[in-house]
PDB file of C-alpha atoms in Angstrom:
ATOM      1  CA  MET A   1      -0.108   0.113  -0.010  1.00 45.00           C
ATOM      2  CA  MET A   2       2.503   2.602   1.220  1.00 44.00           C
ATOM      3  CA  ALA A   3       5.128   1.660  -1.364  1.00 45.00           C
ATOM      4  CA  GLU A   4       2.598   2.997  -4.235  1.00 67.00           C
ATOM      5  CA  LYS A   5       2.577   6.287  -3.200  1.00 81.00           C
ATOM      6  CA  GLY A   6       6.454   6.366  -4.121  1.00 90.00           C
ATOM      7  CA  GLN A   7       9.670   7.067  -2.129  1.00 94.00           C
ATOM      8  CA  VAL A   8       9.969   9.792   0.857  1.00 97.00           C
ATOM      9  CA  THR A   9      13.502  11.089   1.338  1.00 97.00           C
ATOM     10  CA  LEU A  10      14.531  12.811   4.770  1.00 98.00           C
ATOM     11  CA  THR A  11      17.964  14.859   3.904  1.00 98.00           C
ATOM     12  CA  ILE A  12      19.751  15.537   7.094  1.00 98.00           C
ATOM     13  CA  CYS A  13      22.376  18.182   7.158  1.00 97.00           C
ATOM     14  CA  THR A  14      25.324  16.913   9.153  1.00 96.00           C
ATOM     15  CA  THR A  15      27.208  19.674   9.481  1.00 93.00           C
ATOM     16  CA  CYS A  16      24.732  22.043  11.199  1.00 92.00           C
ATOM     17  CA  ARG A  17      25.635  23.811  14.168  1.00 90.00           C
ATOM     18  CA  ARG A  18      23.296  25.026  16.897  1.00 87.00           C
ATOM     19  CA  GLY A  19      24.326  28.492  18.169  1.00 77.00           C
ATOM     20  CA  GLU A  20      27.870  28.375  19.669  1.00 71.00           C
ATOM     21  CA  MET A  21      30.095  25.561  19.795  1.00 71.00           C
ATOM     22  CA  SER A  22      32.965  25.582  22.226  1.00 74.00           C
ATOM     23  CA  ASP A  23      34.983  22.799  20.988  1.00 83.00           C
ATOM     24  CA  PRO A  24      35.585  22.983  17.104  1.00 78.00           C
ATOM     25  CA  GLU A  25      36.473  19.513  16.752  1.00 84.00           C
ATOM     26  CA  ALA A  26      33.047  18.093  18.568  1.00 88.00           C
ATOM     27  CA  LYS A  27      30.877  15.914  16.559  1.00 92.00           C
ATOM     28  CA  ARG A  28      28.392  18.747  14.822  1.00 94.00           C
ATOM     29  CA  PRO A  29      24.804  18.668  16.120  1.00 95.00           C
ATOM     30  CA  GLY A  30      23.414  17.842  12.867  1.00 96.00           C
ATOM     31  CA  THR A  31      25.531  14.563  12.729  1.00 96.00           C
ATOM     32  CA  GLU A  32      24.085  13.828  16.209  1.00 96.00           C
ATOM     33  CA  MET A  33      20.714  14.347  14.570  1.00 97.00           C
ATOM     34  CA  TYR A  34      21.378  12.379  11.861  1.00 98.00           C
ATOM     35  CA  GLU A  35      22.311   9.532  14.065  1.00 97.00           C
ATOM     36  CA  ALA A  36      19.505   9.790  16.273  1.00 97.00           C
ATOM     37  CA  LEU A  37      16.976   9.437  13.701  1.00 98.00           C
ATOM     38  CA  GLN A  38      18.979   6.319  12.108  1.00 97.00           C
ATOM     39  CA  ALA A  39      18.174   4.333  15.617  1.00 97.00           C
ATOM     40  CA  PHE A  40      14.287   4.191  14.324  1.00 97.00           C
ATOM     41  CA  ASP A  41      13.179   1.577  12.553  1.00 96.00           C
ATOM     42  CA  LEU A  42      11.495   2.908   9.165  1.00 95.00           C
ATOM     43  CA  PRO A  43       9.690   1.670   6.309  1.00 92.00           C
ATOM     44  CA  ASP A  44      11.417   0.636   2.902  1.00 93.00           C
ATOM     45  CA  ASN A  45       9.722   3.723   1.435  1.00 96.00           C
ATOM     46  CA  ILE A  46      11.413   6.100   3.688  1.00 97.00           C
ATOM     47  CA  ARG A  47      15.089   6.703   3.129  1.00 96.00           C
ATOM     48  CA  LEU A  48      17.461   9.243   5.488  1.00 97.00           C
ATOM     49  CA  ARG A  49      20.214  10.794   3.452  1.00 96.00           C
ATOM     50  CA  PRO A  50      22.743  12.754   4.803  1.00 96.00           C
ATOM     51  CA  VAL A  51      24.164  15.562   3.451  1.00 96.00           C
ATOM     52  CA  GLU A  52      27.064  18.533   4.002  1.00 95.00           C
ATOM     53  CA  CYS A  53      25.014  21.741   4.050  1.00 94.00           C
ATOM     54  CA  LEU A  54      21.723  22.645   3.179  1.00 96.00           C
ATOM     55  CA  SER A  55      22.735  26.362   3.140  1.00 94.00           C
ATOM     56  CA  ALA A  56      20.192  26.784   6.186  1.00 94.00           C
ATOM     57  CA  CYS A  57      23.234  27.462   8.553  1.00 92.00           C
ATOM     58  CA  THR A  58      21.400  29.974  10.811  1.00 92.00           C
ATOM     59  CA  ARG A  59      18.546  27.615  11.368  1.00 94.00           C
ATOM     60  CA  GLY A  60      20.232  24.231  12.208  1.00 94.00           C
ATOM     61  CA  CYS A  61      19.763  21.482  13.138  1.00 96.00           C
ATOM     62  CA  SER A  62      18.023  21.656   9.475  1.00 97.00           C
ATOM     63  CA  MET A  63      16.529  19.015   6.944  1.00 98.00           C
ATOM     64  CA  ALA A  64      14.702  18.410   4.077  1.00 98.00           C
ATOM     65  CA  LEU A  65      11.592  16.260   3.814  1.00 98.00           C
ATOM     66  CA  THR A  66      11.143  15.437  -0.382  1.00 97.00           C
ATOM     67  CA  GLY A  67       8.759  12.458  -2.004  1.00 96.00           C
ATOM     68  CA  GLY A  68       9.206  12.862  -5.757  1.00 94.00           C
ATOM     69  CA  PRO A  69       7.381  14.870  -8.467  1.00 93.00           C
ATOM     70  CA  ALA A  70       3.618  14.498  -6.697  1.00 94.00           C
ATOM     71  CA  ARG A  71       4.458  15.476  -3.511  1.00 96.00           C
ATOM     72  CA  TRP A  72       5.116  19.123  -1.857  1.00 97.00           C
ATOM     73  CA  SER A  73       8.603  19.562  -0.529  1.00 97.00           C
ATOM     74  CA  TYR A  74       9.346  20.996   3.221  1.00 98.00           C
ATOM     75  CA  VAL A  75      12.455  22.458   4.816  1.00 98.00           C
ATOM     76  CA  TYR A  76      12.602  22.609   8.514  1.00 98.00           C
ATOM     77  CA  GLY A  77      14.836  24.376  10.911  1.00 97.00           C
ATOM     78  CA  ASP A  78      16.209  24.972  14.718  1.00 96.00           C
ATOM     79  CA  MET A  79      15.714  21.176  15.295  1.00 97.00           C
ATOM     80  CA  ASP A  80      17.459  19.834  18.494  1.00 96.00           C
ATOM     81  CA  PRO A  81      18.797  15.911  18.242  1.00 95.00           C
ATOM     82  CA  ALA A  82      18.056  15.361  21.740  1.00 95.00           C
ATOM     83  CA  GLN A  83      14.353  16.360  21.681  1.00 97.00           C
ATOM     84  CA  HIS A  84      12.699  16.275  18.282  1.00 97.00           C
ATOM     85  CA  ALA A  85      13.802  12.851  16.720  1.00 98.00           C
ATOM     86  CA  GLU A  86      10.585  11.315  17.575  1.00 98.00           C
ATOM     87  CA  ASP A  87       8.578  14.068  16.358  1.00 98.00           C
ATOM     88  CA  ILE A  88      10.535  14.279  13.278  1.00 98.00           C
ATOM     89  CA  ILE A  89       9.838  10.529  12.303  1.00 98.00           C
ATOM     90  CA  ALA A  90       6.234  10.779  13.257  1.00 97.00           C
ATOM     91  CA  GLY A  91       5.971  13.613  10.737  1.00 98.00           C
ATOM     92  CA  VAL A  92       7.741  12.076   8.188  1.00 98.00           C
ATOM     93  CA  THR A  93       5.786   8.944   8.222  1.00 97.00           C
ATOM     94  CA  ALA A  94       2.558  11.067   7.905  1.00 97.00           C
ATOM     95  CA  TYR A  95       3.942  12.451   5.041  1.00 98.00           C
ATOM     96  CA  SER A  96       4.730   9.162   3.453  1.00 97.00           C
ATOM     97  CA  ASN A  97       1.090   8.212   3.980  1.00 96.00           C
ATOM     98  CA  THR A  98       0.092  11.126   1.431  1.00 96.00           C
ATOM     99  CA  ASP A  99      -0.083  11.288  -2.293  1.00 95.00           C
ATOM    100  CA  ASN A 100       0.761  15.199  -2.296  1.00 95.00           C
ATOM    101  CA  GLY A 101       2.580  15.658   0.818  1.00 96.00           C
ATOM    102  CA  LEU A 102       0.134  17.677   2.340  1.00 96.00           C
ATOM    103  CA  VAL A 103      -0.607  16.387   6.158  1.00 97.00           C
ATOM    104  CA  PRO A 104      -3.502  18.057   7.738  1.00 97.00           C
ATOM    105  CA  TRP A 105      -2.267  20.884   9.922  1.00 95.00           C
ATOM    106  CA  ARG A 106      -3.509  19.160  13.283  1.00 95.00           C
ATOM    107  CA  GLU A 107      -1.645  15.764  12.408  1.00 96.00           C
ATOM    108  CA  ARG A 108       1.273  17.778  11.989  1.00 97.00           C
ATOM    109  CA  PRO A 109       4.004  17.478  14.713  1.00 97.00           C
ATOM    110  CA  VAL A 110       4.503  20.667  16.448  1.00 97.00           C
ATOM    111  CA  VAL A 111       7.754  21.042  15.549  1.00 97.00           C
ATOM    112  CA  PHE A 112       6.945  20.775  11.456  1.00 97.00           C
ATOM    113  CA  ARG A 113       4.304  23.371  12.238  1.00 96.00           C
ATOM    114  CA  LYS A 114       6.412  25.983  13.970  1.00 96.00           C
ATOM    115  CA  GLN A 115       9.698  25.271  12.635  1.00 96.00           C
ATOM    116  CA  SER A 116       9.326  25.198   8.746  1.00 96.00           C
ATOM    117  CA  ILE A 117      11.819  27.224   6.926  1.00 96.00           C
ATOM    118  CA  ALA A 118      10.024  27.066   3.131  1.00 97.00           C
ATOM    119  CA  ARG A 119       8.111  24.755   1.078  1.00 97.00           C
ATOM    120  CA  ILE A 120       7.844  23.915  -2.442  1.00 97.00           C
ATOM    121  CA  PRO A 121       4.984  23.056  -4.464  1.00 96.00           C
ATOM    122  CA  PRO A 122       5.178  19.706  -6.418  1.00 95.00           C
ATOM    123  CA  ALA A 123       6.310  19.751 -10.058  1.00 90.00           C
ATOM    124  CA  GLU A 124       3.448  18.358 -11.499  1.00 82.00           C
ATOM    125  CA  MET A 125       1.287  20.827  -9.725  1.00 77.00           C
ATOM    126  CA  PRO A 126      -0.676  22.831 -12.161  1.00 56.00           C
ATOM    127  CA  THR A 127       0.015  26.522 -12.555  1.00 52.00           C
ATOM    128  CA  GLU A 128      -2.451  28.920 -10.203  1.00 48.00           C
ATOM    129  CA  GLU A 129      -3.221  30.725 -13.368  1.00 45.00           C
TER     130      GLU A 129
ATOM    131  CA  MET B   1      20.557  22.287 -26.767  1.00 45.00           C
ATOM    132  CA  MET B   2      19.314  23.562 -23.479  1.00 44.00           C
ATOM    133  CA  ALA B   3      15.993  21.595 -24.066  1.00 45.00           C
ATOM    134  CA  GLU B   4      17.947  18.464 -23.184  1.00 67.00           C
ATOM    135  CA  LYS B   5      18.902  19.660 -19.666  1.00 81.00           C
ATOM    136  CA  GLY B   6      14.795  19.483 -18.754  1.00 90.00           C
ATOM    137  CA  GLN B   7      12.520  22.296 -17.626  1.00 94.00           C
ATOM    138  CA  VAL B   8      13.430  24.650 -15.076  1.00 97.00           C
ATOM    139  CA  THR B   9      10.867  26.049 -12.785  1.00 97.00           C
ATOM    140  CA  LEU B  10      11.000  29.414 -10.952  1.00 98.00           C
ATOM    141  CA  THR B  11       8.141  29.190  -8.225  1.00 98.00           C
ATOM    142  CA  ILE B  12       7.222  32.546  -7.267  1.00 98.00           C
ATOM    143  CA  CYS B  13       4.986  33.338  -4.395  1.00 97.00           C
ATOM    144  CA  THR B  14       2.485  36.131  -5.188  1.00 96.00           C
ATOM    145  CA  THR B  15       1.178  36.445  -1.354  1.00 93.00           C
ATOM    146  CA  CYS B  16       4.567  37.747  -0.217  1.00 92.00           C
ATOM    147  CA  ARG B  17       4.973  41.031   1.713  1.00 90.00           C
ATOM    148  CA  ARG B  18       7.932  43.303   2.477  1.00 87.00           C
ATOM    149  CA  GLY B  19       8.043  44.653   5.606  1.00 77.00           C
ATOM    150  CA  GLU B  20       4.936  46.763   6.668  1.00 71.00           C
ATOM    151  CA  MET B  21       2.036  47.417   4.132  1.00 72.00           C
ATOM    152  CA  SER B  22       0.086  50.260   5.100  1.00 74.00           C
ATOM    153  CA  ASP B  23      -2.728  49.273   2.683  1.00 83.00           C
ATOM    154  CA  PRO B  24      -3.874  46.027   3.144  1.00 78.00           C
ATOM    155  CA  GLU B  25      -5.786  46.127  -0.118  1.00 84.00           C
ATOM    156  CA  ALA B  26      -2.894  47.041  -2.147  1.00 88.00           C
ATOM    157  CA  LYS B  27      -0.994  44.727  -4.759  1.00 92.00           C
ATOM    158  CA  ARG B  28       1.377  42.194  -2.783  1.00 94.00           C
ATOM    159  CA  PRO B  29       5.036  42.783  -3.565  1.00 95.00           C
ATOM    160  CA  GLY B  30       4.839  38.982  -4.583  1.00 96.00           C
ATOM    161  CA  THR B  31       2.374  39.630  -7.014  1.00 96.00           C
ATOM    162  CA  GLU B  32       4.658  42.529  -8.175  1.00 96.00           C
ATOM    163  CA  MET B  33       7.658  40.204  -8.227  1.00 97.00           C
ATOM    164  CA  TYR B  34       5.806  37.755 -10.549  1.00 98.00           C
ATOM    165  CA  GLU B  35       4.804  40.673 -13.024  1.00 97.00           C
ATOM    166  CA  ALA B  36       8.063  42.164 -13.075  1.00 97.00           C
ATOM    167  CA  LEU B  37       9.389  38.501 -14.028  1.00 98.00           C
ATOM    168  CA  GLN B  38       7.006  37.601 -16.574  1.00 97.00           C
ATOM    169  CA  ALA B  39       7.926  40.902 -18.357  1.00 97.00           C
ATOM    170  CA  PHE B  40      11.361  38.893 -19.415  1.00 97.00           C
ATOM    171  CA  ASP B  41      11.498  36.801 -22.679  1.00 96.00           C
ATOM    172  CA  LEU B  42      12.060  33.523 -21.338  1.00 95.00           C
ATOM    173  CA  PRO B  43      13.265  30.253 -23.264  1.00 92.00           C
ATOM    174  CA  ASP B  44      10.823  27.453 -23.523  1.00 94.00           C
ATOM    175  CA  ASN B  45      12.673  25.376 -20.837  1.00 96.00           C
ATOM    176  CA  ILE B  46      12.008  27.949 -18.102  1.00 97.00           C
ATOM    177  CA  ARG B  47       8.773  28.155 -16.820  1.00 96.00           C
ATOM    178  CA  LEU B  48       7.346  31.083 -14.284  1.00 97.00           C
ATOM    179  CA  ARG B  49       4.853  29.545 -11.905  1.00 96.00           C
ATOM    180  CA  PRO B  50       3.028  31.611  -9.560  1.00 96.00           C
ATOM    181  CA  VAL B  51       1.981  30.233  -6.193  1.00 96.00           C
ATOM    182  CA  GLU B  52       0.336  31.208  -2.912  1.00 95.00           C
ATOM    183  CA  CYS B  53       2.708  31.305   0.040  1.00 94.00           C
ATOM    184  CA  LEU B  54       6.134  29.552   0.029  1.00 96.00           C
ATOM    185  CA  SER B  55       5.921  29.381   3.992  1.00 94.00           C
ATOM    186  CA  ALA B  56       8.823  31.985   3.660  1.00 94.00           C
ATOM    187  CA  CYS B  57       6.752  34.658   4.877  1.00 92.00           C
ATOM    188  CA  THR B  58       9.482  36.385   6.934  1.00 92.00           C
ATOM    189  CA  ARG B  59      11.764  36.614   4.104  1.00 94.00           C
ATOM    190  CA  GLY B  60       9.408  38.096   1.477  1.00 94.00           C
ATOM    191  CA  CYS B  61       9.692  38.159  -1.682  1.00 96.00           C
ATOM    192  CA  SER B  62      10.788  34.963  -1.686  1.00 97.00           C
ATOM    193  CA  MET B  63      10.688  32.127  -4.596  1.00 98.00           C
ATOM    194  CA  ALA B  64      11.853  28.667  -5.517  1.00 98.00           C
ATOM    195  CA  LEU B  65      14.349  27.315  -7.932  1.00 98.00           C
ATOM    196  CA  THR B  66      13.590  23.893  -9.238  1.00 97.00           C
ATOM    197  CA  GLY B  67      14.745  21.728 -12.216  1.00 96.00           C
ATOM    198  CA  GLY B  68      13.956  18.112 -11.963  1.00 94.00           C
ATOM    199  CA  PRO B  69      15.325  14.964 -10.433  1.00 93.00           C
ATOM    200  CA  ALA B  70      18.931  15.709 -11.636  1.00 94.00           C
ATOM    201  CA  ARG B  71      19.111  19.366 -10.087  1.00 96.00           C
ATOM    202  CA  TRP B  72      19.431  20.937  -6.888  1.00 97.00           C
ATOM    203  CA  SER B  73      16.735  23.037  -5.511  1.00 97.00           C
ATOM    204  CA  TYR B  74      17.269  26.529  -4.031  1.00 98.00           C
ATOM    205  CA  VAL B  75      14.500  28.779  -2.182  1.00 98.00           C
ATOM    206  CA  TYR B  76      15.530  32.254  -2.129  1.00 98.00           C
ATOM    207  CA  GLY B  77      14.283  35.398  -0.186  1.00 97.00           C
ATOM    208  CA  ASP B  78      14.348  39.138   0.515  1.00 96.00           C
ATOM    209  CA  MET B  79      13.720  39.923  -2.865  1.00 97.00           C
ATOM    210  CA  ASP B  80      12.768  43.445  -4.193  1.00 96.00           C
ATOM    211  CA  PRO B  81      10.518  43.599  -7.417  1.00 95.00           C
ATOM    212  CA  ALA B  82      11.871  46.859  -8.554  1.00 95.00           C
ATOM    213  CA  GLN B  83      15.630  45.942  -8.048  1.00 97.00           C
ATOM    214  CA  HIS B  84      16.139  42.375  -8.444  1.00 97.00           C
ATOM    215  CA  ALA B  85      13.967  41.025 -11.410  1.00 98.00           C
ATOM    216  CA  GLU B  86      16.527  41.339 -13.963  1.00 98.00           C
ATOM    217  CA  ASP B  87      19.610  39.664 -11.515  1.00 98.00           C
ATOM    218  CA  ILE B  88      16.953  36.823 -10.736  1.00 98.00           C
ATOM    219  CA  ILE B  89      16.264  35.896 -14.388  1.00 98.00           C
ATOM    220  CA  ALA B  90      20.167  35.930 -14.917  1.00 97.00           C
ATOM    221  CA  GLY B  91      20.699  33.565 -12.374  1.00 98.00           C
ATOM    222  CA  VAL B  92      17.839  31.383 -13.449  1.00 98.00           C
ATOM    223  CA  THR B  93      19.237  31.098 -16.963  1.00 97.00           C
ATOM    224  CA  ALA B  94      22.639  30.135 -15.824  1.00 97.00           C
ATOM    225  CA  TYR B  95      20.739  27.317 -13.643  1.00 98.00           C
ATOM    226  CA  SER B  96      19.075  26.477 -16.802  1.00 97.00           C
ATOM    227  CA  ASN B  97      22.407  25.590 -18.451  1.00 96.00           C
ATOM    228  CA  THR B  98      23.695  23.325 -16.024  1.00 96.00           C
ATOM    229  CA  ASP B  99      22.843  19.375 -15.646  1.00 95.00           C
ATOM    230  CA  ASN B 100      22.729  19.588 -11.740  1.00 95.00           C
ATOM    231  CA  GLY B 101      21.801  22.965 -10.899  1.00 96.00           C
ATOM    232  CA  LEU B 102      25.323  23.923  -9.518  1.00 96.00           C
ATOM    233  CA  VAL B 103      25.893  27.062 -10.806  1.00 97.00           C
ATOM    234  CA  PRO B 104      29.980  28.289 -10.368  1.00 97.00           C
ATOM    235  CA  TRP B 105      29.834  30.532  -7.019  1.00 95.00           C
ATOM    236  CA  ARG B 106      31.295  33.688  -9.059  1.00 95.00           C
ATOM    237  CA  GLU B 107      28.603  33.022 -11.944  1.00 96.00           C
ATOM    238  CA  ARG B 108      26.055  33.481  -9.517  1.00 97.00           C
ATOM    239  CA  PRO B 109      24.164  36.858  -8.969  1.00 97.00           C
ATOM    240  CA  VAL B 110      24.909  38.444  -5.918  1.00 97.00           C
ATOM    241  CA  VAL B 111      21.130  38.063  -4.993  1.00 97.00           C
ATOM    242  CA  PHE B 112      21.417  34.036  -5.309  1.00 97.00           C
ATOM    243  CA  ARG B 113      24.755  34.116  -3.390  1.00 96.00           C
ATOM    244  CA  LYS B 114      23.529  36.141  -0.452  1.00 96.00           C
ATOM    245  CA  GLN B 115      20.128  35.639  -0.179  1.00 96.00           C
ATOM    246  CA  SER B 116      19.559  31.938  -0.383  1.00 96.00           C
ATOM    247  CA  ILE B 117      17.355  30.780   2.357  1.00 96.00           C
ATOM    248  CA  ALA B 118      17.924  26.689   1.755  1.00 97.00           C
ATOM    249  CA  ARG B 119      19.073  24.170  -0.937  1.00 97.00           C
ATOM    250  CA  ILE B 120      17.878  20.576  -1.349  1.00 97.00           C
ATOM    251  CA  PRO B 121      19.857  17.969  -2.907  1.00 96.00           C
ATOM    252  CA  PRO B 122      18.777  16.018  -5.950  1.00 95.00           C
ATOM    253  CA  ALA B 123      16.261  13.440  -5.520  1.00 90.00           C
ATOM    254  CA  GLU B 124      18.827  11.418  -8.003  1.00 82.00           C
ATOM    255  CA  MET B 125      22.331  12.366  -6.000  1.00 77.00           C
ATOM    256  CA  PRO B 126      23.730   9.415  -4.414  1.00 56.00           C
ATOM    257  CA  THR B 127      24.107   9.317  -0.637  1.00 52.00           C
ATOM    258  CA  GLU B 128      27.332  10.346   0.942  1.00 48.00           C
ATOM    259  CA  GLU B 129      27.843   7.540   3.148  1.00 45.00           C
TER     260      GLU B 129
END
């Protein structure tokens, strides 16, 4: 059933910082976020993908949620690997269960409602003209 | 030649404001931006697409640049329809001439270098693992 809706990718910036880092050699919060998300058992149609820099450096930890040409894409920021991993997985799972990426507002986790940086309409959406 | 690289879409938020608007009934700066860009003569492989809200409301005028599963996507903000239309068209044209969306840094217009909100890697990019 779910596979029919197509692959979903959560792209996590592994170089993201969160505020000041006193030790420049320490593990980046973005890498901690990626590792925290990897601990979850995800269905085959959800892929976690690490990337170095999403150019959202003032809003780390940041991540992008995409799901093919028929779904809206989202960029989220200000995420905390110690607090938000479970909510992120819930939000990604809800997104993967849609055809167009539009999860009803009340069904989105609060971190997705409040920490969205931008959204991009699907490539296949007709113009509004 | 260019058509082989695939369609490029510039999605412009038509509901964007820029700072305070004294007249709530006035035309939105986002709509002015869309109209300013429509005045340019664009090749067939570049599409302008209006959309209501890219959820980047604090960074208006905002827009998203996408080009299929092989290209990076970008979200830009803080654009001024009276100042930036020509630079935006130059940046979109350079992007349309790439296979992967990565225009060399010095060839990007300054508004693209300085006013990027986020970028998303192409769906087809292999993971970095």
